[in-house]
Short mmCIF file of C-alpha atoms in Angstrom, two decimals:
data_model
loop_
_atom_site.label_atom_id
_atom_site.label_comp_id
_atom_site.label_asym_id
_atom_site.label_seq_id
_atom_site.Cartn_x
_atom_site.Cartn_y
_atom_site.Cartn_z
CA PRO A 1 269.17 149.52 171.29
CA LEU A 2 272.11 147.44 170.20
CA ALA A 3 275.36 148.07 172.06
CA LEU A 4 277.99 148.68 169.40
CA ALA A 5 281.63 148.73 170.35
CA GLN A 6 283.32 152.08 169.84
CA THR A 7 285.24 151.67 166.60
CA ALA A 8 285.24 153.01 163.07
CA THR A 9 281.71 154.19 162.44
CA ASP A 10 281.95 156.19 159.26
CA PHE A 11 280.38 154.47 156.27
CA ALA A 12 283.56 154.37 154.17
CA SER A 13 285.48 152.61 156.95
CA VAL A 14 282.86 149.90 157.32
CA ASP A 15 282.32 149.50 153.54
CA ALA A 16 285.63 147.64 153.19
CA ASP A 17 285.29 146.89 149.48
CA ALA A 18 284.01 150.40 148.62
CA SER A 19 280.95 148.90 146.90
CA GLY A 20 278.58 151.56 148.22
CA ASP A 21 276.84 149.06 150.50
CA VAL A 22 277.76 147.36 153.77
CA THR A 23 277.32 143.59 153.85
CA LEU A 24 276.72 141.59 157.01
CA THR A 25 280.30 140.32 156.79
CA GLU A 26 281.71 143.87 156.57
CA ALA A 27 279.53 145.02 159.47
CA GLN A 28 280.54 142.06 161.64
CA ALA A 29 284.22 142.75 160.92
CA VAL A 30 283.75 146.10 162.69
CA TRP A 31 281.11 144.99 165.23
CA PRO A 32 281.65 141.27 165.97
CA ASP A 33 278.59 141.17 168.24
CA LEU A 34 276.24 142.37 165.49
CA THR A 35 273.52 139.78 164.97
CA GLU A 36 271.83 138.88 161.71
CA GLU A 37 268.58 140.16 163.24
CA ALA A 38 270.08 143.58 164.00
CA TYR A 39 271.57 143.74 160.51
CA ALA A 40 268.20 142.83 158.99
CA ALA A 41 266.56 145.60 161.03
CA ALA A 42 269.07 148.09 159.61
CA ASP A 43 268.41 146.79 156.07
CA VAL A 44 265.13 148.69 155.75
CA ASN A 45 264.49 147.80 152.10
CA ALA A 46 265.45 144.14 152.67
CA ASP A 47 267.90 143.95 149.75
CA ALA A 48 270.51 142.06 151.83
CA LYS A 49 272.83 145.06 152.02
CA VAL A 50 272.86 148.30 153.97
CA ASP A 51 273.30 151.48 151.97
CA GLU A 52 274.65 154.73 153.38
CA ALA A 53 271.21 156.12 154.30
CA GLU A 54 270.27 152.90 156.12
CA PHE A 55 273.69 152.86 157.82
CA THR A 56 273.30 156.47 159.03
CA ALA A 57 269.79 155.79 160.35
CA PHE A 58 270.97 152.61 162.09
CA LEU A 59 273.82 154.45 163.84
CA ALA A 60 271.49 157.26 164.88
CA ALA A 61 269.20 154.69 166.53
CA ASN A 62 272.11 152.66 167.96
CA PRO A 63 274.94 155.01 168.92
CA PRO A 64 278.26 153.28 169.59
CA ALA A 65 279.15 152.86 173.24
CA MET A 66 281.85 155.21 174.47
#
């Protein structure tokens, strides 16, 4: 699993522009070590953005480090 730094992990906090999706740029603003490969793995439907369901599933599989 990916080691995510302990920081804001609720969807609304990461979705900086409140678009309803998290872009790679928004995700990397919260988790600077997030790779494009890890983001692509979270983007299950491969639409180049992570929706709230994909985000929740990704965090469940990759809990932030305490």
